[in-house]
mmCIF file of C-alpha atoms and ligand atoms in Angstrom:
data_model
loop_
_atom_site.group_PDB
_atom_site.id
_atom_site.type_symbol
_atom_site.label_atom_id
_atom_site.label_comp_id
_atom_site.label_asym_id
_atom_site.label_seq_id
_atom_site.Cartn_x
_atom_site.Cartn_y
_atom_site.Cartn_z
ATOM 1 C CA MET A 1 31.850 31.557 48.766
ATOM 2 C CA VAL A 2 32.389 31.319 45.113
ATOM 3 C CA LEU A 3 29.383 32.644 43.270
ATOM 4 C CA ILE A 4 28.405 31.101 39.915
ATOM 5 C CA ALA A 5 25.885 32.977 37.832
ATOM 6 C CA VAL A 6 23.733 30.690 35.287
ATOM 7 C CA ALA A 7 22.179 32.837 32.189
ATOM 8 C CA GLY A 8 19.294 30.497 31.108
ATOM 9 C CA GLY A 9 19.193 29.076 34.778
ATOM 10 C CA THR A 10 15.284 28.237 34.395
ATOM 11 C CA GLY A 11 15.934 26.193 31.364
ATOM 12 C CA THR A 12 15.790 22.311 30.540
ATOM 13 C CA ALA A 13 19.954 22.024 30.930
ATOM 14 C CA GLY A 14 20.180 25.649 33.684
ATOM 15 C CA ARG A 15 18.233 23.930 35.756
ATOM 16 C CA ALA A 16 20.468 20.819 36.110
ATOM 17 C CA VAL A 17 23.742 23.382 36.428
ATOM 18 C CA VAL A 18 21.637 25.274 39.079
ATOM 19 C CA ALA A 19 21.189 21.765 40.972
ATOM 20 C CA GLU A 20 24.640 20.994 40.596
ATOM 21 C CA CYS A 21 26.255 24.237 41.706
ATOM 22 C CA LEU A 22 24.269 23.732 45.058
ATOM 23 C CA ALA A 23 25.094 20.112 45.510
ATOM 24 C CA ARG A 24 28.784 21.394 45.492
ATOM 25 C CA GLY A 25 28.311 24.053 48.134
ATOM 26 C CA LEU A 26 28.496 26.669 45.554
ATOM 27 C CA SER A 27 26.160 30.004 45.646
ATOM 28 C CA VAL A 28 24.304 30.508 42.848
ATOM 29 C CA ARG A 29 22.408 33.426 40.875
ATOM 30 C CA VAL A 30 19.936 32.476 37.991
ATOM 31 C CA LEU A 31 19.593 35.014 35.241
ATOM 32 C CA SER A 32 16.360 34.801 33.188
ATOM 33 C CA ARG A 33 13.597 37.293 31.755
ATOM 34 C CA HIS A 34 11.061 35.917 34.092
ATOM 35 C CA ILE A 35 11.240 34.790 37.555
ATOM 36 C CA PRO A 36 9.814 31.614 38.324
ATOM 37 C CA ALA A 37 7.543 31.205 41.591
ATOM 38 C CA PRO A 38 8.451 28.902 44.088
ATOM 39 C CA SER A 39 5.700 26.376 42.996
ATOM 40 C CA ALA A 40 6.893 26.195 39.508
ATOM 41 C CA PRO A 41 9.273 23.386 38.034
ATOM 42 C CA ALA A 42 11.973 25.775 37.092
ATOM 43 C CA PHE A 43 12.537 27.101 40.991
ATOM 44 C CA VAL A 44 15.271 25.316 42.196
ATOM 45 C CA PRO A 45 15.152 26.067 46.437
ATOM 46 C CA GLY A 46 18.558 27.530 47.389
ATOM 47 C CA ALA A 47 19.127 29.507 44.251
ATOM 48 C CA ALA A 48 18.751 33.185 43.931
ATOM 49 C CA TYR A 49 16.579 34.703 41.040
ATOM 50 C CA ALA A 50 17.899 37.919 38.731
ATOM 51 C CA ARG A 51 15.758 39.471 36.099
ATOM 52 C CA ALA A 52 17.677 39.847 33.351
ATOM 53 C CA ASP A 53 17.557 40.404 29.287
ATOM 54 C CA ALA A 54 20.768 39.323 27.500
ATOM 55 C CA SER A 55 19.201 40.854 24.315
ATOM 56 C CA SER A 56 18.319 44.043 25.522
ATOM 57 C CA GLY A 57 20.917 44.199 27.861
ATOM 58 C CA GLU A 58 18.221 45.386 30.695
ATOM 59 C CA GLY A 59 19.247 44.227 34.366
ATOM 60 C CA LEU A 60 22.730 42.213 33.241
ATOM 61 C CA ALA A 61 25.218 44.653 35.092
ATOM 62 C CA GLN A 62 22.775 44.196 38.705
ATOM 63 C CA ALA A 63 22.618 40.312 37.990
ATOM 64 C CA LEU A 64 26.546 39.906 37.235
ATOM 65 C CA ASP A 65 27.634 42.042 39.721
ATOM 66 C CA GLY A 66 30.019 40.013 42.516
ATOM 67 C CA VAL A 67 29.700 36.606 40.268
ATOM 68 C CA ASP A 68 32.847 34.777 39.930
ATOM 69 C CA PHE A 69 32.159 32.819 37.277
ATOM 70 C CA LEU A 70 29.483 32.632 34.607
ATOM 71 C CA ILE A 71 27.897 29.677 32.936
ATOM 72 C CA GLU A 72 25.473 30.337 29.879
ATOM 73 C CA THR A 73 22.911 28.091 28.924
ATOM 74 C CA LEU A 74 20.467 30.400 26.950
ATOM 75 C CA ASP A 75 18.691 29.503 24.084
ATOM 76 C CA ALA A 76 16.223 30.270 21.340
ATOM 77 C CA ARG A 77 14.344 27.989 18.841
ATOM 78 C CA SER A 78 13.280 30.221 15.734
ATOM 79 C CA GLY A 79 12.672 33.625 14.251
ATOM 80 C CA ALA A 80 14.195 36.871 15.681
ATOM 81 C CA ALA A 81 14.766 35.366 18.915
ATOM 82 C CA LEU A 82 17.070 32.603 17.425
ATOM 83 C CA LYS A 83 18.529 35.380 14.744
ATOM 84 C CA GLY A 84 19.336 37.441 17.888
ATOM 85 C CA LEU A 85 20.885 34.895 20.222
ATOM 86 C CA PRO A 86 24.371 35.450 18.935
ATOM 87 C CA ALA A 87 24.022 38.933 19.960
ATOM 88 C CA ALA A 88 22.422 38.023 23.145
ATOM 89 C CA SER A 89 25.547 36.112 24.161
ATOM 90 C CA ALA A 90 27.629 38.656 22.997
ATOM 91 C CA SER A 91 26.251 40.860 25.294
ATOM 92 C CA LEU A 92 26.401 38.688 27.915
ATOM 93 C CA LEU A 93 29.879 38.182 27.885
ATOM 94 C CA ARG A 94 30.273 41.961 27.356
ATOM 95 C CA ALA A 95 28.658 42.876 30.558
ATOM 96 C CA ALA A 96 30.674 39.521 32.351
ATOM 97 C CA ASP A 97 33.851 41.165 31.480
ATOM 98 C CA ALA A 98 32.984 44.755 32.822
ATOM 99 C CA ALA A 99 32.120 42.977 36.217
ATOM 100 C CA GLY A 100 35.046 41.432 36.463
ATOM 101 C CA VAL A 101 34.021 37.694 36.030
ATOM 102 C CA LYS A 102 36.791 35.336 36.112
ATOM 103 C CA ARG A 103 35.628 32.822 33.358
ATOM 104 C CA ALA A 104 32.445 32.313 31.265
ATOM 105 C CA VAL A 105 31.683 29.135 30.177
ATOM 106 C CA LEU A 106 28.930 28.041 27.061
ATOM 107 C CA LEU A 107 26.619 25.178 26.593
ATOM 108 C CA SER A 108 26.740 24.326 22.550
ATOM 109 C CA ILE A 109 26.608 21.514 20.559
ATOM 110 C CA VAL A 110 28.862 18.966 19.137
ATOM 111 C CA HIS A 111 29.983 19.725 15.535
ATOM 112 C CA ALA A 112 27.380 22.741 15.482
ATOM 113 C CA GLU A 113 29.579 24.692 12.783
ATOM 114 C CA GLU A 114 29.245 21.703 10.256
ATOM 115 C CA CYS A 115 25.153 21.932 9.882
ATOM 116 C CA ALA A 116 23.577 24.241 7.500
ATOM 117 C CA MET A 117 20.537 24.459 9.494
ATOM 118 C CA SER A 118 20.068 28.074 11.532
ATOM 119 C CA TYR A 119 19.848 26.481 14.697
ATOM 120 C CA TYR A 120 23.032 25.052 14.369
ATOM 121 C CA GLY A 121 24.553 27.797 12.685
ATOM 122 C CA ALA A 122 23.472 30.072 15.908
ATOM 123 C CA GLN A 123 25.402 27.546 18.184
ATOM 124 C CA ALA A 124 28.234 27.844 15.996
ATOM 125 C CA GLN A 125 28.488 31.561 16.074
ATOM 126 C CA ARG A 126 27.951 31.737 19.958
ATOM 127 C CA ALA A 127 31.124 29.458 20.131
ATOM 128 C CA ALA A 128 33.089 31.322 18.113
ATOM 129 C CA LEU A 129 32.243 34.531 20.364
ATOM 130 C CA TYR A 130 33.330 32.737 23.426
ATOM 131 C CA ARG A 131 37.006 31.902 21.693
ATOM 132 C CA GLN A 132 37.099 35.481 20.738
ATOM 133 C CA ALA A 133 35.890 37.058 24.103
ATOM 134 C CA PRO A 134 38.317 39.363 26.273
ATOM 135 C CA LEU A 135 38.031 36.998 29.182
ATOM 136 C CA PRO A 136 38.834 33.518 30.049
ATOM 137 C CA THR A 137 36.432 31.221 28.439
ATOM 138 C CA ALA A 138 35.489 27.907 27.866
ATOM 139 C CA VAL A 139 32.779 26.519 25.530
ATOM 140 C CA VAL A 140 31.227 22.410 26.408
ATOM 141 C CA LEU A 141 30.200 21.075 23.342
ATOM 142 C CA ALA A 142 27.653 18.143 23.844
ATOM 143 C CA THR A 143 25.679 15.804 22.155
ATOM 144 C CA GLN A 144 22.008 15.760 22.051
ATOM 145 C CA PHE A 145 20.091 15.412 25.426
ATOM 146 C CA HIS A 146 18.098 12.444 26.767
ATOM 147 C CA ASN A 147 15.232 14.819 26.928
ATOM 148 C CA LEU A 148 15.494 15.677 23.091
ATOM 149 C CA VAL A 149 15.159 12.140 21.984
ATOM 150 C CA ALA A 150 12.568 11.246 24.451
ATOM 151 C CA GLY A 151 10.346 14.268 23.617
ATOM 152 C CA ILE A 152 10.328 13.209 19.134
ATOM 153 C CA PHE A 153 9.088 9.483 20.714
ATOM 154 C CA ALA A 154 6.597 11.105 23.207
ATOM 155 C CA ALA A 155 5.415 13.791 20.322
ATOM 156 C CA GLY A 156 4.741 10.997 18.223
ATOM 157 C CA ALA A 157 3.140 8.461 20.531
ATOM 158 C CA ARG A 158 0.810 10.804 21.037
ATOM 159 C CA VAL A 159 -0.756 10.044 17.517
ATOM 160 C CA GLY A 160 0.220 6.242 17.823
ATOM 161 C CA LEU A 161 3.462 6.726 15.871
ATOM 162 C CA ILE A 162 6.705 6.898 17.074
ATOM 163 C CA PRO A 163 9.331 8.112 14.421
ATOM 164 C CA VAL A 164 12.667 6.909 14.068
ATOM 165 C CA PHE A 165 14.686 8.493 10.994
ATOM 166 C CA ARG A 166 16.409 6.203 8.709
ATOM 167 C CA GLY A 167 20.160 5.711 9.197
ATOM 168 C CA VAL A 168 20.388 7.617 11.980
ATOM 169 C CA SER A 169 21.942 7.258 15.504
ATOM 170 C CA PHE A 170 22.156 9.292 18.579
ATOM 171 C CA GLN A 171 24.735 9.594 21.717
ATOM 172 C CA PRO A 172 22.188 11.002 24.169
ATOM 173 C CA ILE A 173 23.758 12.863 27.486
ATOM 174 C CA ALA A 174 21.431 13.421 30.168
ATOM 175 C CA THR A 175 21.263 17.156 31.652
ATOM 176 C CA ALA A 176 22.903 16.047 34.968
ATOM 177 C CA ASP A 177 26.133 15.196 33.179
ATOM 178 C CA VAL A 178 26.325 17.795 31.108
ATOM 179 C CA ALA A 179 25.976 20.192 34.226
ATOM 180 C CA ARG A 180 29.337 17.948 35.821
ATOM 181 C CA VAL A 181 30.826 19.033 32.945
ATOM 182 C CA LEU A 182 30.010 22.987 32.954
ATOM 183 C CA VAL A 183 30.389 23.284 36.323
ATOM 184 C CA ASP A 184 34.040 21.849 36.002
ATOM 185 C CA ALA A 185 34.936 23.906 33.291
ATOM 186 C CA ALA A 186 33.721 26.664 35.202
ATOM 187 C CA LEU A 187 35.962 26.217 38.093
ATOM 188 C CA SER A 188 39.093 25.102 35.867
ATOM 189 C CA ASP A 189 41.988 26.767 35.787
ATOM 190 C CA ALA A 190 42.866 25.814 32.088
ATOM 191 C CA GLY A 191 44.024 28.084 29.277
ATOM 192 C CA PRO A 192 42.240 31.516 28.330
ATOM 193 C CA HIS A 193 39.821 29.847 25.738
ATOM 194 C CA HIS A 194 39.111 25.799 25.741
ATOM 195 C CA ALA A 195 36.877 23.323 24.366
ATOM 196 C CA ILE A 196 35.665 20.153 26.009
ATOM 197 C CA VAL A 197 33.802 18.276 24.117
ATOM 198 C CA ALA A 198 30.912 15.971 26.368
ATOM 199 C CA GLY A 199 29.028 13.038 24.900
ATOM 200 C CA GLY A 200 26.574 10.617 26.324
ATOM 201 C CA PRO A 201 27.871 7.362 27.116
ATOM 202 C CA ALA A 202 26.897 5.046 24.407
ATOM 203 C CA VAL A 203 25.933 5.324 20.494
ATOM 204 C CA HIS A 204 22.232 3.642 19.723
ATOM 205 C CA SER A 205 20.000 3.740 16.612
ATOM 206 C CA MET A 206 17.196 5.428 16.958
ATOM 207 C CA LYS A 207 15.263 2.430 16.313
ATOM 208 C CA GLU A 208 17.302 1.342 19.605
ATOM 209 C CA LEU A 209 16.077 4.030 21.175
ATOM 210 C CA ALA A 210 12.786 3.990 20.561
ATOM 211 C CA LEU A 211 12.422 0.476 21.603
ATOM 212 C CA ALA A 212 14.230 1.238 24.747
ATOM 213 C CA TRP A 213 11.959 4.448 25.563
ATOM 214 C CA LYS A 214 8.563 1.892 24.797
ATOM 215 C CA ALA A 215 10.158 -0.701 27.325
ATOM 216 C CA ALA A 216 10.661 1.792 30.190
ATOM 217 C CA THR A 217 7.641 3.750 29.624
ATOM 218 C CA GLY A 218 5.265 1.264 28.401
ATOM 219 C CA ARG A 219 3.871 3.934 25.958
ATOM 220 C CA ARG A 220 2.134 2.193 22.970
ATOM 221 C CA GLY A 221 2.472 3.532 19.414
ATOM 222 C CA LEU A 222 3.882 2.215 16.119
ATOM 223 C CA ILE A 223 7.971 2.501 15.525
ATOM 224 C CA LEU A 224 7.575 4.330 11.927
ATOM 225 C CA PRO A 225 11.038 4.516 9.944
ATOM 226 C CA LEU A 226 11.112 8.243 8.262
ATOM 227 C CA PRO A 227 13.295 9.895 6.082
ATOM 228 C CA LEU A 228 14.766 13.168 7.329
ATOM 229 C CA PRO A 229 15.505 15.473 4.699
ATOM 230 C CA GLY A 230 17.659 18.500 4.700
ATOM 231 C CA SER A 231 20.476 19.574 6.123
ATOM 232 C CA PHE A 232 19.774 18.031 9.537
ATOM 233 C CA GLY A 233 19.113 14.860 8.111
ATOM 234 C CA ARG A 234 22.399 14.687 5.949
ATOM 235 C CA PHE A 235 24.276 15.890 9.517
ATOM 236 C CA LEU A 236 22.592 13.087 11.242
ATOM 237 C CA ARG A 237 23.412 10.519 9.102
ATOM 238 C CA ALA A 238 26.554 11.265 8.433
ATOM 239 C CA GLY A 239 27.078 10.721 12.666
ATOM 240 C CA ARG A 240 28.483 14.093 12.694
ATOM 241 C CA ASN A 241 26.038 14.460 15.839
ATOM 242 C CA LEU A 242 28.474 11.449 17.645
ATOM 243 C CA VAL A 243 31.461 11.843 19.715
ATOM 244 C CA PRO A 244 32.477 8.169 20.562
ATOM 245 C CA GLY A 245 35.865 8.943 21.959
ATOM 246 C CA SER A 246 34.436 11.693 24.344
ATOM 247 C CA ALA A 247 31.609 9.206 25.712
ATOM 248 C CA VAL A 248 31.839 10.992 29.508
ATOM 249 C CA GLY A 249 28.160 10.514 30.115
ATOM 250 C CA THR A 250 27.568 8.294 33.091
ATOM 251 C CA VAL A 251 23.697 8.188 32.660
ATOM 252 C CA GLY A 252 22.249 5.610 30.146
ATOM 253 C CA PHE A 253 19.064 6.652 27.711
ATOM 254 C CA ALA A 254 17.394 3.299 29.324
ATOM 255 C CA GLU A 255 18.157 4.633 33.176
ATOM 256 C CA TRP A 256 17.254 8.313 32.470
ATOM 257 C CA VAL A 257 13.819 7.470 30.919
ATOM 258 C CA ALA A 258 13.148 4.904 33.763
ATOM 259 C CA GLN A 259 13.999 7.745 36.325
ATOM 260 C CA PRO A 260 11.178 9.322 38.292
ATOM 261 C CA ARG A 261 10.532 12.741 37.299
HETATM 262 N N1 NAP B 301 18.536 20.258 23.666
HETATM 263 C C1 NAP B 301 19.732 19.578 23.310
HETATM 264 O O1 NAP B 301 19.768 18.004 22.860
HETATM 265 C C2 NAP B 301 20.896 19.987 23.284
HETATM 266 C C3 NAP B 301 22.378 19.469 22.964
HETATM 267 C C4 NAP B 301 23.502 20.047 23.324
HETATM 268 C C5 NAP B 301 23.614 21.240 23.654
HETATM 269 N N2 NAP B 301 22.564 21.962 23.740
HETATM 270 C C6 NAP B 301 22.391 23.650 24.375
HETATM 271 O O2 NAP B 301 21.649 23.770 25.711
HETATM 272 C C7 NAP B 301 21.612 24.681 25.428
HETATM 273 C C8 NAP B 301 20.220 24.988 26.396
HETATM 274 O O3 NAP B 301 19.452 24.525 25.758
HETATM 275 P P1 NAP B 301 18.105 24.030 26.777
HETATM 276 O O4 NAP B 301 17.142 23.229 25.919
HETATM 277 O O5 NAP B 301 18.366 24.065 27.965
HETATM 278 O O6 NAP B 301 17.360 25.372 26.651
HETATM 279 P P2 NAP B 301 15.655 26.259 27.092
HETATM 280 O O7 NAP B 301 15.173 24.719 28.028
HETATM 281 O O8 NAP B 301 14.883 26.511 26.151
HETATM 282 O O9 NAP B 301 16.146 26.979 28.023
HETATM 283 C C9 NAP B 301 16.505 28.350 27.761
HETATM 284 C C10 NAP B 301 17.095 29.480 28.616
HETATM 285 O O10 NAP B 301 17.492 30.957 28.354
HETATM 286 C C11 NAP B 301 16.402 31.993 29.149
HETATM 287 N N3 NAP B 301 16.759 33.013 28.121
HETATM 288 C C12 NAP B 301 16.169 32.864 27.103
HETATM 289 N N4 NAP B 301 16.754 33.965 26.190
HETATM 290 C C13 NAP B 301 16.874 34.969 27.140
HETATM 291 C C14 NAP B 301 17.263 36.307 27.070
HETATM 292 N N5 NAP B 301 17.347 37.460 26.043
HETATM 293 N N6 NAP B 301 17.853 36.901 28.189
HETATM 294 C C15 NAP B 301 18.027 36.410 29.323
HETATM 295 N N7 NAP B 301 17.478 34.530 29.421
HETATM 296 C C16 NAP B 301 17.086 34.093 28.076
HETATM 297 C C17 NAP B 301 15.129 30.908 29.378
HETATM 298 O O11 NAP B 301 14.630 31.809 30.342
HETATM 299 P P3 NAP B 301 13.375 33.132 29.875
HETATM 300 O O12 NAP B 301 12.920 32.947 28.799
HETATM 301 O O13 NAP B 301 12.969 33.293 31.143
HETATM 302 O O14 NAP B 301 14.112 34.390 29.847
HETATM 303 C C18 NAP B 301 15.644 29.810 29.799
HETATM 304 O O15 NAP B 301 15.835 30.296 30.966
HETATM 305 C C19 NAP B 301 21.214 25.614 24.070
HETATM 306 O O16 NAP B 301 21.546 26.972 23.512
HETATM 307 C C20 NAP B 301 22.021 24.566 23.103
HETATM 308 O O17 NAP B 301 23.357 25.333 22.512
HETATM 309 C C21 NAP B 301 20.884 21.235 23.598
#
């Protein structure tokens, strides 16, 4: 049976990849530094779990032993962990090559190389490493997740204010849709290094998304237009987070918010 390793399979996107693989009847081994208890939300019944640290390299060789395809959904948000993220991806790729993995697939973000914010810079560096890797690779460039947009609204609603950044639209995508694209990319026999762009089904202004979020959740809060300064604000206002020609997502934001979870 085909064995897929999901590095970061306990995270937001990774859990959806694990569920997608299991739904297709594939075997899954999750690699992360912490193994979730069977009662934890990060635990997906049917998956195997291996403790491995892509930063130190500890446990990687054993975790990748016998693996056919690797899907990487690692992440780090700030500080030394973020700075070290490209090196972690590089060590994962080396270990995958040494283990004879047939293809490695990275999840990254659309147009990350155009944003000066360090988080986006790290994502762009990782994508470049995959393009130069000694084994066949693919990079899936996704738009922002529904979780991210809903998380901004939920954080604001806790203090009664729902922020919407002036002049900003999103094309958010469900992690289930991203997972489908990642697994397709892993199993495809496309060229040695290829990129796939995965956008959500529709572009909406942030205000439209805030109204949809309020309607679906019943949460209260004043919608507050705010400027978003800095390089991320410029990136978003220029619409570089949008890929309307690659709207492969099937689950819209309002539908996603209304789903039980
Ligand atoms: N958020 C968005 O809107 C968005 C949009 C498009 C693309 N993306 C991409 O999606 C990727 C995944 O994001 P996410 O939100 O799913 O991340 P996440 O929830 O923070 O999950 C990160 C995962 O990586 C693991 N991990 C981190 N460092 C590790 C290390 N050194 N060795 C082994 N495992 C490690 C974590 O587990 P442990 O801590 O247990 O190790 C966890 O399983 C990001 O890199 C980004 O490029 C995100």
